[in-house]
Amino acid sequence: MRGKISSLASIAALLAGCATAPRESVQTSGALPAQARFGFASFDAGEPDALRNRIGACLAAHGLTQASDPAYLVQIALSDHPARTQAIDPTQPAPKKQGGKRHDVTLVVTLSEVASGREVWRTSATRRGEATGAALADAACAAMTPAAG
């Protein structure tokens, strides 16, 4: 009986750890170029001007300058997607929904060289549940490392 209790306690501790997983994660790769000129790529992606302005201000705070003749292009992608997916057997009834819709909101910002197209820097901020592009932009900005001199 004692073995069953400690096993159950171990499982409960593991599940508690899963339940308290961070709601937000930020991943960054590459390095911001020092004192570089940047511009925003326009693919009619529909990102709000406020989001572009916030990202632009953050890059400027790290030593980059927005210019009409950029050496680097900034691309922004904002997505809202289900946190979990599952395969559905079309021959079976649809599964019952379990509570509210759980979803992840992700903001990806990349910086690419105009001359070569090579991506030099990328950051991705993801938050589970309700999130705005502005909140994710702040998280991505906080993860930026200053441009090297």
Short mmCIF file of N, CA, C and O in Angstrom, two decimals:
data_model
loop_
_atom_site.label_atom_id
_atom_site.label_comp_id
_atom_site.label_asym_id
_atom_site.label_seq_id
_atom_site.Cartn_x
_atom_site.Cartn_y
_atom_site.Cartn_z
N MET A 1 0.83 -1.19 0.00
CA MET A 1 0.00 0.00 0.00
C MET A 1 0.86 1.25 0.00
O MET A 1 0.57 2.21 -0.68
N ARG A 2 1.97 1.21 0.76
CA ARG A 2 2.84 2.38 0.85
C ARG A 2 3.45 2.68 -0.52
O ARG A 2 3.60 3.84 -0.89
N GLY A 3 3.80 1.66 -1.29
CA GLY A 3 4.35 1.85 -2.63
C GLY A 3 3.36 2.53 -3.55
O GLY A 3 3.72 3.37 -4.37
N LYS A 4 2.07 2.17 -3.43
CA LYS A 4 1.04 2.79 -4.26
C LYS A 4 0.88 4.27 -3.92
O LYS A 4 0.71 5.10 -4.79
N ILE A 5 0.95 4.60 -2.64
CA ILE A 5 0.79 6.00 -2.22
C ILE A 5 1.94 6.85 -2.73
O ILE A 5 1.74 7.92 -3.28
N SER A 6 3.18 6.34 -2.61
CA SER A 6 4.32 7.13 -3.08
C SER A 6 4.30 7.24 -4.59
O SER A 6 4.68 8.26 -5.15
N SER A 7 3.82 6.20 -5.28
CA SER A 7 3.69 6.28 -6.75
C SER A 7 2.66 7.34 -7.12
O SER A 7 2.88 8.13 -8.04
N LEU A 8 1.53 7.34 -6.43
CA LEU A 8 0.50 8.34 -6.70
C LEU A 8 1.02 9.74 -6.38
O LEU A 8 0.74 10.69 -7.11
N ALA A 9 1.78 9.88 -5.30
CA ALA A 9 2.35 11.19 -4.95
C ALA A 9 3.31 11.66 -6.03
O ALA A 9 3.34 12.83 -6.39
N SER A 10 4.10 10.73 -6.57
CA SER A 10 5.05 11.08 -7.64
C SER A 10 4.31 11.54 -8.89
O SER A 10 4.68 12.54 -9.51
N ILE A 11 3.26 10.82 -9.24
CA ILE A 11 2.47 11.19 -10.42
C ILE A 11 1.81 12.54 -10.20
O ILE A 11 1.82 13.39 -11.09
N ALA A 12 1.27 12.78 -9.01
CA ALA A 12 0.64 14.06 -8.71
C ALA A 12 1.65 15.20 -8.81
O ALA A 12 1.35 16.28 -9.33
N ALA A 13 2.88 14.96 -8.32
CA ALA A 13 3.91 16.00 -8.40
C ALA A 13 4.27 16.30 -9.85
O ALA A 13 4.46 17.46 -10.23
N LEU A 14 4.36 15.27 -10.67
CA LEU A 14 4.66 15.47 -12.09
C LEU A 14 3.55 16.25 -12.77
O LEU A 14 3.81 17.17 -13.55
N LEU A 15 2.31 15.88 -12.49
CA LEU A 15 1.19 16.59 -13.10
C LEU A 15 1.10 18.02 -12.60
O LEU A 15 0.77 18.93 -13.37
N ALA A 16 1.43 18.27 -11.36
CA ALA A 16 1.42 19.64 -10.84
C ALA A 16 2.47 20.46 -11.56
O ALA A 16 2.26 21.62 -11.87
N GLY A 17 3.61 19.84 -11.86
CA GLY A 17 4.64 20.54 -12.62
C GLY A 17 4.17 20.90 -14.00
O GLY A 17 4.47 21.98 -14.52
N CYS A 18 3.39 20.03 -14.62
CA CYS A 18 2.84 20.33 -15.94
C CYS A 18 1.83 21.46 -15.87
O CYS A 18 1.75 22.29 -16.75
N ALA A 19 1.05 21.48 -14.82
CA ALA A 19 0.01 22.49 -14.69
C ALA A 19 0.59 23.88 -14.46
O ALA A 19 -0.04 24.87 -14.77
N THR A 20 1.80 23.94 -13.92
CA THR A 20 2.40 25.24 -13.65
C THR A 20 3.44 25.62 -14.69
O THR A 20 4.31 26.43 -14.43
N ALA A 21 3.37 25.02 -15.87
CA ALA A 21 4.32 25.35 -16.94
C ALA A 21 4.19 26.83 -17.30
O ALA A 21 3.12 27.41 -17.15
N PRO A 22 5.27 27.44 -17.74
CA PRO A 22 5.20 28.87 -18.05
C PRO A 22 4.18 29.15 -19.14
O PRO A 22 4.03 28.40 -20.09
N ARG A 23 3.49 30.26 -18.97
CA ARG A 23 2.48 30.66 -19.95
C ARG A 23 3.12 31.32 -21.16
O ARG A 23 2.51 31.46 -22.18
N GLU A 24 4.35 31.78 -21.02
CA GLU A 24 4.99 32.52 -22.09
C GLU A 24 6.40 32.00 -22.30
O GLU A 24 7.10 31.70 -21.34
N SER A 25 6.80 31.87 -23.55
CA SER A 25 8.17 31.47 -23.85
C SER A 25 8.68 32.34 -24.99
O SER A 25 7.93 32.72 -25.89
N VAL A 26 9.96 32.68 -24.92
CA VAL A 26 10.61 33.48 -25.94
C VAL A 26 11.89 32.78 -26.35
O VAL A 26 12.67 32.36 -25.50
N GLN A 27 12.08 32.64 -27.66
CA GLN A 27 13.29 32.04 -28.19
C GLN A 27 13.89 32.99 -29.20
O GLN A 27 13.18 33.56 -30.03
N THR A 28 15.20 33.17 -29.11
CA THR A 28 15.90 34.08 -30.01
C THR A 28 17.10 33.37 -30.60
O THR A 28 17.78 32.61 -29.92
N SER A 29 17.38 33.63 -31.89
CA SER A 29 18.58 33.08 -32.52
C SER A 29 19.23 34.17 -33.36
O SER A 29 18.56 35.09 -33.84
N GLY A 30 20.53 34.07 -33.52
CA GLY A 30 21.27 35.05 -34.29
C GLY A 30 21.60 36.26 -33.44
O GLY A 30 21.38 36.27 -32.23
N ALA A 31 22.16 37.28 -34.09
CA ALA A 31 22.55 38.50 -33.38
C ALA A 31 22.07 39.71 -34.16
O ALA A 31 22.10 39.73 -35.39
N LEU A 32 21.62 40.70 -33.42
CA LEU A 32 21.23 41.96 -34.06
C LEU A 32 22.48 42.65 -34.58
O LEU A 32 23.49 42.73 -33.87
N PRO A 33 22.46 43.14 -35.81
CA PRO A 33 23.63 43.87 -36.32
C PRO A 33 23.74 45.23 -35.63
O PRO A 33 22.74 45.82 -35.23
N ALA A 34 24.96 45.71 -35.50
CA ALA A 34 25.19 47.00 -34.84
C ALA A 34 24.89 48.14 -35.80
O ALA A 34 25.26 48.10 -36.97
N GLN A 35 24.19 49.14 -35.32
CA GLN A 35 23.94 50.40 -36.04
C GLN A 35 23.51 50.17 -37.50
O GLN A 35 24.01 50.81 -38.41
N ALA A 36 22.59 49.28 -37.72
CA ALA A 36 22.13 48.95 -39.07
C ALA A 36 20.84 49.70 -39.41
O ALA A 36 20.10 50.13 -38.54
N ARG A 37 20.60 49.85 -40.71
CA ARG A 37 19.36 50.46 -41.21
C ARG A 37 18.37 49.32 -41.50
O ARG A 37 18.72 48.34 -42.12
N PHE A 38 17.14 49.51 -41.05
CA PHE A 38 16.12 48.48 -41.29
C PHE A 38 14.86 49.11 -41.86
O PHE A 38 14.61 50.30 -41.72
N GLY A 39 14.08 48.27 -42.52
CA GLY A 39 12.77 48.64 -43.02
C GLY A 39 11.86 47.43 -42.87
O GLY A 39 12.33 46.31 -42.70
N PHE A 40 10.57 47.66 -42.94
CA PHE A 40 9.62 46.57 -42.78
C PHE A 40 9.26 45.99 -44.13
O PHE A 40 8.95 46.72 -45.07
N ALA A 41 9.30 44.66 -44.22
CA ALA A 41 8.84 43.97 -45.43
C ALA A 41 7.32 44.11 -45.47
O ALA A 41 6.66 44.04 -44.45
N SER A 42 6.77 44.31 -46.65
CA SER A 42 5.33 44.47 -46.77
C SER A 42 4.78 43.37 -47.66
O SER A 42 5.02 43.35 -48.85
N PHE A 43 4.07 42.45 -47.04
CA PHE A 43 3.43 41.37 -47.78
C PHE A 43 1.93 41.43 -47.58
O PHE A 43 1.24 40.44 -47.71
N ASP A 44 1.43 42.59 -47.19
CA ASP A 44 0.01 42.75 -46.88
C ASP A 44 -0.45 41.71 -45.87
O ASP A 44 -1.52 41.14 -46.00
N ALA A 45 0.41 41.46 -44.90
CA ALA A 45 0.10 40.45 -43.89
C ALA A 45 -0.98 40.92 -42.93
O ALA A 45 -1.55 40.12 -42.21
N GLY A 46 -1.24 42.20 -42.93
CA GLY A 46 -2.31 42.71 -42.08
C GLY A 46 -1.91 42.97 -40.65
O GLY A 46 -2.78 43.14 -39.80
N GLU A 47 -0.60 42.99 -40.36
CA GLU A 47 -0.24 43.28 -38.97
C GLU A 47 -0.57 44.74 -38.68
O GLU A 47 -0.43 45.61 -39.53
N PRO A 48 -1.05 45.01 -37.49
CA PRO A 48 -1.44 46.37 -37.13
C PRO A 48 -0.24 47.31 -37.13
O PRO A 48 0.87 46.92 -36.79
N ASP A 49 -0.49 48.58 -37.50
CA ASP A 49 0.58 49.59 -37.48
C ASP A 49 1.16 49.73 -36.07
O ASP A 49 2.36 49.94 -35.92
N ALA A 50 0.32 49.60 -35.05
CA ALA A 50 0.80 49.73 -33.67
C ALA A 50 1.85 48.66 -33.37
O ALA A 50 2.83 48.93 -32.67
N LEU A 51 1.66 47.45 -33.90
CA LEU A 51 2.62 46.38 -33.68
C LEU A 51 3.93 46.69 -34.40
O LEU A 51 5.01 46.55 -33.84
N ARG A 52 3.84 47.15 -35.64
CA ARG A 52 5.04 47.56 -36.38
C ARG A 52 5.78 48.67 -35.64
O ARG A 52 6.99 48.65 -35.52
N ASN A 53 5.03 49.66 -35.15
CA ASN A 53 5.64 50.78 -34.44
C ASN A 53 6.35 50.31 -33.18
O ASN A 53 7.43 50.79 -32.84
N ARG A 54 5.73 49.36 -32.47
CA ARG A 54 6.33 48.87 -31.23
C ARG A 54 7.62 48.10 -31.52
O ARG A 54 8.63 48.28 -30.84
N ILE A 55 7.60 47.26 -32.54
CA ILE A 55 8.81 46.51 -32.93
C ILE A 55 9.89 47.49 -33.41
O ILE A 55 11.06 47.37 -33.06
N GLY A 56 9.50 48.48 -34.22
CA GLY A 56 10.44 49.48 -34.71
C GLY A 56 11.10 50.25 -33.58
O GLY A 56 12.31 50.48 -33.58
N ALA A 57 10.31 50.66 -32.58
CA ALA A 57 10.85 51.39 -31.43
C ALA A 57 11.82 50.52 -30.64
O ALA A 57 12.86 51.00 -30.17
N CYS A 58 11.51 49.26 -30.53
CA CYS A 58 12.38 48.34 -29.80
C CYS A 58 13.71 48.17 -30.54
O CYS A 58 14.78 48.20 -29.93
N LEU A 59 13.65 47.99 -31.85
CA LEU A 59 14.89 47.86 -32.63
C LEU A 59 15.71 49.14 -32.54
O LEU A 59 16.94 49.10 -32.41
N ALA A 60 15.05 50.29 -32.59
CA ALA A 60 15.75 51.58 -32.48
C ALA A 60 16.42 51.70 -31.11
O ALA A 60 17.54 52.22 -31.00
N ALA A 61 15.76 51.22 -30.08
CA ALA A 61 16.34 51.26 -28.73
C ALA A 61 17.59 50.40 -28.63
O ALA A 61 18.41 50.59 -27.73
N HIS A 62 17.73 49.45 -29.55
CA HIS A 62 18.90 48.57 -29.56
C HIS A 62 19.92 48.99 -30.62
O HIS A 62 20.77 48.19 -31.02
N GLY A 63 19.82 50.22 -31.10
CA GLY A 63 20.86 50.76 -31.97
C GLY A 63 20.60 50.71 -33.46
O GLY A 63 21.44 51.13 -34.24
N LEU A 64 19.45 50.21 -33.89
CA LEU A 64 19.14 50.17 -35.31
C LEU A 64 18.35 51.40 -35.70
O LEU A 64 17.72 52.04 -34.85
N THR A 65 18.37 51.76 -36.99
CA THR A 65 17.69 52.94 -37.48
C THR A 65 16.74 52.57 -38.60
O THR A 65 17.15 51.89 -39.55
N GLN A 66 15.49 53.03 -38.52
CA GLN A 66 14.55 52.77 -39.61
C GLN A 66 14.88 53.71 -40.77
O GLN A 66 15.11 54.90 -40.57
N ALA A 67 14.95 53.16 -41.99
CA ALA A 67 15.37 53.95 -43.14
C ALA A 67 14.60 53.52 -44.38
O ALA A 67 14.07 52.41 -44.46
N SER A 68 14.55 54.42 -45.38
CA SER A 68 13.89 54.10 -46.64
C SER A 68 14.79 53.26 -47.54
O SER A 68 14.32 52.66 -48.50
N ASP A 69 16.10 53.23 -47.25
CA ASP A 69 17.05 52.40 -48.00
C ASP A 69 17.69 51.39 -47.05
O ASP A 69 18.87 51.45 -46.75
N PRO A 70 16.89 50.43 -46.56
CA PRO A 70 17.36 49.54 -45.50
C PRO A 70 18.40 48.53 -45.98
O PRO A 70 18.38 48.09 -47.13
N ALA A 71 19.28 48.16 -45.07
CA ALA A 71 20.21 47.06 -45.31
C ALA A 71 19.58 45.75 -44.83
O ALA A 71 19.99 44.67 -45.24
N TYR A 72 18.55 45.86 -43.96
CA TYR A 72 17.88 44.69 -43.39
C TYR A 72 16.37 44.88 -43.46
O TYR A 72 15.87 45.99 -43.27
N LEU A 73 15.67 43.78 -43.71
CA LEU A 73 14.20 43.80 -43.72
C LEU A 73 13.68 43.09 -42.48
O LEU A 73 14.15 42.02 -42.12
N VAL A 74 12.68 43.70 -41.87
CA VAL A 74 12.01 43.12 -40.71
C VAL A 74 10.70 42.50 -41.20
O VAL A 74 9.93 43.15 -41.90
N GLN A 75 10.46 41.26 -40.82
CA GLN A 75 9.20 40.59 -41.15
C GLN A 75 8.52 40.21 -39.84
O GLN A 75 9.18 39.76 -38.91
N ILE A 76 7.21 40.40 -39.80
CA ILE A 76 6.43 40.12 -38.60
C ILE A 76 5.34 39.11 -38.95
O ILE A 76 4.66 39.25 -39.97
N ALA A 77 5.18 38.11 -38.11
CA ALA A 77 4.09 37.14 -38.27
C ALA A 77 3.43 36.96 -36.91
O ALA A 77 4.10 36.71 -35.92
N LEU A 78 2.12 37.08 -36.87
CA LEU A 78 1.35 36.91 -35.65
C LEU A 78 0.30 35.84 -35.92
O LEU A 78 -0.44 35.93 -36.90
N SER A 79 0.27 34.81 -35.08
CA SER A 79 -0.70 33.73 -35.30
C SER A 79 -1.38 33.35 -33.99
O SER A 79 -0.84 33.51 -32.92
N ASP A 80 -2.59 32.86 -34.12
CA ASP A 80 -3.38 32.37 -33.01
C ASP A 80 -3.88 30.99 -33.45
O ASP A 80 -4.60 30.88 -34.44
N HIS A 81 -3.45 29.95 -32.75
CA HIS A 81 -3.79 28.59 -33.19
C HIS A 81 -4.10 27.71 -31.99
O HIS A 81 -3.69 28.01 -30.87
N PRO A 82 -4.83 26.62 -32.22
CA PRO A 82 -5.16 25.72 -31.11
C PRO A 82 -3.89 25.21 -30.43
O PRO A 82 -2.90 24.93 -31.10
N ALA A 83 -3.93 25.12 -29.11
CA ALA A 83 -2.78 24.64 -28.36
C ALA A 83 -2.55 23.15 -28.58
O ALA A 83 -1.44 22.68 -28.55
N ARG A 84 -3.61 22.44 -28.79
CA ARG A 84 -3.50 21.00 -29.01
C ARG A 84 -4.32 20.63 -30.22
O ARG A 84 -5.39 21.17 -30.46
N THR A 85 -3.81 19.68 -30.95
CA THR A 85 -4.57 19.16 -32.07
C THR A 85 -4.67 17.65 -31.91
O THR A 85 -3.90 17.05 -31.17
N GLN A 86 -5.59 17.06 -32.61
CA GLN A 86 -5.74 15.61 -32.54
C GLN A 86 -6.30 15.11 -33.86
O GLN A 86 -6.96 15.84 -34.58
N ALA A 87 -5.98 13.87 -34.14
CA ALA A 87 -6.52 13.25 -35.34
C ALA A 87 -7.97 12.84 -35.07
O ALA A 87 -8.31 12.41 -33.97
N ILE A 88 -8.80 13.02 -36.05
CA ILE A 88 -10.21 12.66 -35.90
C ILE A 88 -10.53 11.57 -36.92
O ILE A 88 -10.22 11.70 -38.10
N ASP A 89 -11.14 10.52 -36.45
CA ASP A 89 -11.57 9.43 -37.31
C ASP A 89 -12.93 9.81 -37.88
O ASP A 89 -13.90 9.96 -37.14
N PRO A 90 -13.02 10.00 -39.21
CA PRO A 90 -14.29 10.44 -39.80
C PRO A 90 -15.43 9.44 -39.63
O PRO A 90 -16.59 9.80 -39.77
N THR A 91 -15.12 8.20 -39.30
CA THR A 91 -16.16 7.20 -39.11
C THR A 91 -16.74 7.22 -37.70
O THR A 91 -17.70 6.54 -37.42
N GLN A 92 -16.11 8.00 -36.80
CA GLN A 92 -16.54 8.07 -35.41
C GLN A 92 -17.22 9.42 -35.14
O GLN A 92 -16.96 10.40 -35.84
N PRO A 93 -18.05 9.50 -34.11
CA PRO A 93 -18.65 10.78 -33.75
C PRO A 93 -17.55 11.78 -33.33
O PRO A 93 -16.51 11.39 -32.84
N ALA A 94 -17.81 13.04 -33.53
CA ALA A 94 -16.85 14.07 -33.16
C ALA A 94 -16.63 14.04 -31.65
O ALA A 94 -17.57 13.81 -30.88
N PRO A 95 -15.40 14.27 -31.21
CA PRO A 95 -15.14 14.26 -29.77
C PRO A 95 -15.82 15.43 -29.08
O PRO A 95 -16.01 16.49 -29.68
N LYS A 96 -16.19 15.22 -27.83
CA LYS A 96 -16.83 16.29 -27.06
C LYS A 96 -15.78 17.34 -26.70
O LYS A 96 -14.64 17.01 -26.41
N LYS A 97 -16.19 18.59 -26.70
CA LYS A 97 -15.28 19.66 -26.31
C LYS A 97 -15.09 19.62 -24.81
O LYS A 97 -16.02 19.40 -24.07
N GLN A 98 -13.85 19.84 -24.40
CA GLN A 98 -13.50 19.86 -22.98
C GLN A 98 -13.29 21.30 -22.55
O GLN A 98 -12.20 21.83 -22.67
N GLY A 99 -14.30 21.98 -22.07
CA GLY A 99 -14.14 23.34 -21.58
C GLY A 99 -13.93 24.33 -22.71
O GLY A 99 -14.29 24.10 -23.85
N GLY A 100 -13.30 25.45 -22.36
CA GLY A 100 -13.07 26.52 -23.33
C GLY A 100 -11.97 26.20 -24.32
O GLY A 100 -11.21 25.25 -24.15
N LYS A 101 -11.87 27.02 -25.32
CA LYS A 101 -10.86 26.84 -26.36
C LYS A 101 -9.49 27.24 -25.81
O LYS A 101 -9.29 28.36 -25.38
N ARG A 102 -8.55 26.31 -25.83
CA ARG A 102 -7.18 26.62 -25.44
C ARG A 102 -6.40 26.89 -26.70
O ARG A 102 -6.48 26.14 -27.67
N HIS A 103 -5.64 27.94 -26.69
CA HIS A 103 -4.87 28.29 -27.88
C HIS A 103 -3.57 28.97 -27.52
O HIS A 103 -3.37 29.44 -26.40
N ASP A 104 -2.64 28.98 -28.48
CA ASP A 104 -1.37 29.67 -28.34
C ASP A 104 -1.37 30.85 -29.30
O ASP A 104 -1.85 30.74 -30.43
N VAL A 105 -0.83 31.97 -28.85
CA VAL A 105 -0.65 33.14 -29.69
C VAL A 105 0.86 33.31 -29.85
O VAL A 105 1.58 33.32 -28.85
N THR A 106 1.33 33.39 -31.09
CA THR A 106 2.76 33.46 -31.35
C THR A 106 3.08 34.67 -32.22
O THR A 106 2.40 34.94 -33.20
N LEU A 107 4.14 35.37 -31.84
CA LEU A 107 4.68 36.47 -32.63
C LEU A 107 6.09 36.08 -33.04
O LEU A 107 6.90 35.70 -32.20
N VAL A 108 6.36 36.15 -34.35
CA VAL A 108 7.70 35.87 -34.86
C VAL A 108 8.18 37.13 -35.58
O VAL A 108 7.47 37.69 -36.41
N VAL A 109 9.38 37.58 -35.22
CA VAL A 109 10.00 38.73 -35.86
C VAL A 109 11.35 38.28 -36.41
O VAL A 109 12.14 37.68 -35.67
N THR A 110 11.59 38.53 -37.70
CA THR A 110 12.87 38.16 -38.29
C THR A 110 13.52 39.39 -38.92
O THR A 110 12.85 40.33 -39.33
N LEU A 111 14.84 39.35 -38.99
CA LEU A 111 15.64 40.40 -39.60
C LEU A 111 16.53 39.72 -40.64
O LEU A 111 17.30 38.83 -40.30
N SER A 112 16.38 40.12 -41.91
CA SER A 112 17.12 39.49 -43.01
C SER A 112 17.89 40.54 -43.78
O SER A 112 17.42 41.67 -43.97
N GLU A 113 19.07 40.16 -44.28
CA GLU A 113 19.87 41.06 -45.12
C GLU A 113 19.16 41.27 -46.45
O GLU A 113 18.67 40.31 -47.06
N VAL A 114 19.10 42.50 -46.89
CA VAL A 114 18.48 42.81 -48.18
C VAL A 114 19.33 42.22 -49.31
O VAL A 114 18.81 41.60 -50.24
N ALA A 115 20.65 42.38 -49.23
CA ALA A 115 21.54 41.97 -50.31
C ALA A 115 21.52 40.47 -50.56
O ALA A 115 21.47 40.03 -51.72
N SER A 116 21.53 39.67 -49.51
CA SER A 116 21.62 38.21 -49.68
C SER A 116 20.34 37.46 -49.38
O SER A 116 20.18 36.32 -49.78
N GLY A 117 19.43 38.09 -48.62
CA GLY A 117 18.22 37.40 -48.18
C GLY A 117 18.45 36.52 -46.97
O GLY A 117 17.52 35.88 -46.48
N ARG A 118 19.67 36.49 -46.47
CA ARG A 118 20.02 35.64 -45.33
C ARG A 118 19.39 36.18 -44.05
O ARG A 118 19.48 37.36 -43.74
N GLU A 119 18.75 35.30 -43.31
CA GLU A 119 18.17 35.67 -42.02
C GLU A 119 19.30 35.76 -41.01
O GLU A 119 20.05 34.81 -40.82
N VAL A 120 19.42 36.92 -40.33
CA VAL A 120 20.50 37.10 -39.37
C VAL A 120 20.00 37.06 -37.93
O VAL A 120 20.78 36.84 -37.00
N TRP A 121 18.72 37.28 -37.73
CA TRP A 121 18.18 37.31 -36.37
C TRP A 121 16.71 36.92 -36.40
O TRP A 121 15.98 37.24 -37.34
N ARG A 122 16.27 36.21 -35.37
CA ARG A 122 14.86 35.79 -35.25
C ARG A 122 14.51 35.70 -33.78
O ARG A 122 15.29 35.23 -32.98
N THR A 123 13.31 36.15 -33.48
CA THR A 123 12.78 35.92 -32.14
C THR A 123 11.34 35.45 -32.27
O THR A 123 10.63 35.85 -33.19
N SER A 124 10.96 34.57 -31.38
CA SER A 124 9.62 34.02 -31.37
C SER A 124 9.11 34.06 -29.94
O SER A 124 9.74 33.52 -29.04
N ALA A 125 7.97 34.72 -29.74
CA ALA A 125 7.35 34.79 -28.42
C ALA A 125 5.99 34.12 -28.50
O ALA A 125 5.18 34.45 -29.36
N THR A 126 5.75 33.16 -27.61
CA THR A 126 4.49 32.43 -27.59
C THR A 126 3.87 32.51 -26.20
O THR A 126 4.56 32.37 -25.20
N ARG A 127 2.58 32.75 -26.18
CA ARG A 127 1.85 32.78 -24.92
C ARG A 127 0.61 31.92 -25.06
O ARG A 127 -0.12 32.03 -26.04
N ARG A 128 0.36 31.09 -24.06
CA ARG A 128 -0.83 30.25 -24.04
C ARG A 128 -2.00 31.08 -23.57
O ARG A 128 -1.91 31.82 -22.61
N GLY A 129 -3.11 31.00 -24.30
CA GLY A 129 -4.32 31.72 -23.90
C GLY A 129 -4.38 33.10 -24.52
O GLY A 129 -3.84 33.35 -25.59
N GLU A 130 -5.05 33.98 -23.83
CA GLU A 130 -5.25 35.33 -24.36
C GLU A 130 -3.94 36.11 -24.37
O GLU A 130 -3.22 36.14 -23.39
N ALA A 131 -3.62 36.72 -25.49
CA ALA A 131 -2.43 37.56 -25.61
C ALA A 131 -2.63 38.51 -26.77
O ALA A 131 -3.33 38.19 -27.74
N THR A 132 -2.02 39.65 -26.67
CA THR A 132 -2.06 40.61 -27.77
C THR A 132 -0.69 40.65 -28.42
O THR A 132 0.32 40.27 -27.82
N GLY A 133 -0.65 41.12 -29.66
CA GLY A 133 0.62 41.29 -30.34
C GLY A 133 1.52 42.23 -29.57
O GLY A 133 2.73 42.03 -29.50
N ALA A 134 0.93 43.26 -28.95
CA ALA A 134 1.72 44.23 -28.20
C ALA A 134 2.40 43.57 -27.00
O ALA A 134 3.58 43.82 -26.73
N ALA A 135 1.68 42.74 -26.27
CA ALA A 135 2.27 42.06 -25.12
C ALA A 135 3.40 41.14 -25.56
O ALA A 135 4.44 41.06 -24.91
N LEU A 136 3.20 40.45 -26.67
CA LEU A 136 4.24 39.56 -27.18
C LEU A 136 5.42 40.37 -27.71
O LEU A 136 6.58 39.95 -27.59
N ALA A 137 5.16 41.51 -28.32
CA ALA A 137 6.24 42.38 -28.80
C ALA A 137 7.09 42.84 -27.62
O ALA A 137 8.32 42.88 -27.72
N ASP A 138 6.46 43.16 -26.50
CA ASP A 138 7.21 43.55 -25.31
C ASP A 138 8.08 42.41 -24.81
O ASP A 138 9.23 42.61 -24.40
N ALA A 139 7.55 41.19 -24.83
CA ALA A 139 8.33 40.02 -24.40
C ALA A 139 9.51 39.78 -25.34
O ALA A 139 10.62 39.50 -24.90
N ALA A 140 9.26 39.92 -26.66
CA ALA A 140 10.34 39.74 -27.63
C ALA A 140 11.39 40.82 -27.46
O ALA A 140 12.60 40.55 -27.52
N CYS A 141 10.97 42.04 -27.20
CA CYS A 141 11.89 43.16 -27.02
C CYS A 141 12.76 42.93 -25.77
O CYS A 141 13.96 43.19 -25.79
N ALA A 142 12.16 42.45 -24.71
CA ALA A 142 12.90 42.20 -23.49
C ALA A 142 13.97 41.13 -23.69
O ALA A 142 14.99 41.13 -23.01
N ALA A 143 13.77 40.23 -24.66
CA ALA A 143 14.73 39.16 -24.93
C ALA A 143 15.85 39.58 -25.88
O ALA A 143 16.81 38.85 -26.07
N MET A 144 15.72 40.76 -26.49
CA MET A 144 16.74 41.22 -27.43
C MET A 144 18.03 41.52 -26.68
O MET A 144 18.02 42.10 -25.60
N THR A 145 19.14 41.15 -27.31
CA THR A 145 20.42 41.53 -26.76
C THR A 145 20.90 42.77 -27.50
O THR A 145 20.64 42.91 -28.68
N PRO A 146 21.56 43.67 -26.80
CA PRO A 146 22.01 44.90 -27.47
C PRO A 146 22.90 44.59 -28.66
O PRO A 146 23.65 43.61 -28.65
N ALA A 147 22.82 45.44 -29.66
CA ALA A 147 23.65 45.28 -30.84
C ALA A 147 25.12 45.42 -30.45
O ALA A 147 25.48 46.24 -29.63
N ALA A 148 25.93 44.56 -31.04
CA ALA A 148 27.38 44.60 -30.77
C ALA A 148 27.97 45.84 -31.40
O ALA A 148 27.57 46.28 -32.48
N GLY A 149 28.95 46.45 -30.72
CA GLY A 149 29.57 47.67 -31.20
C GLY A 149 30.36 47.44 -32.42
O GLY A 149 30.75 48.17 -33.18
#
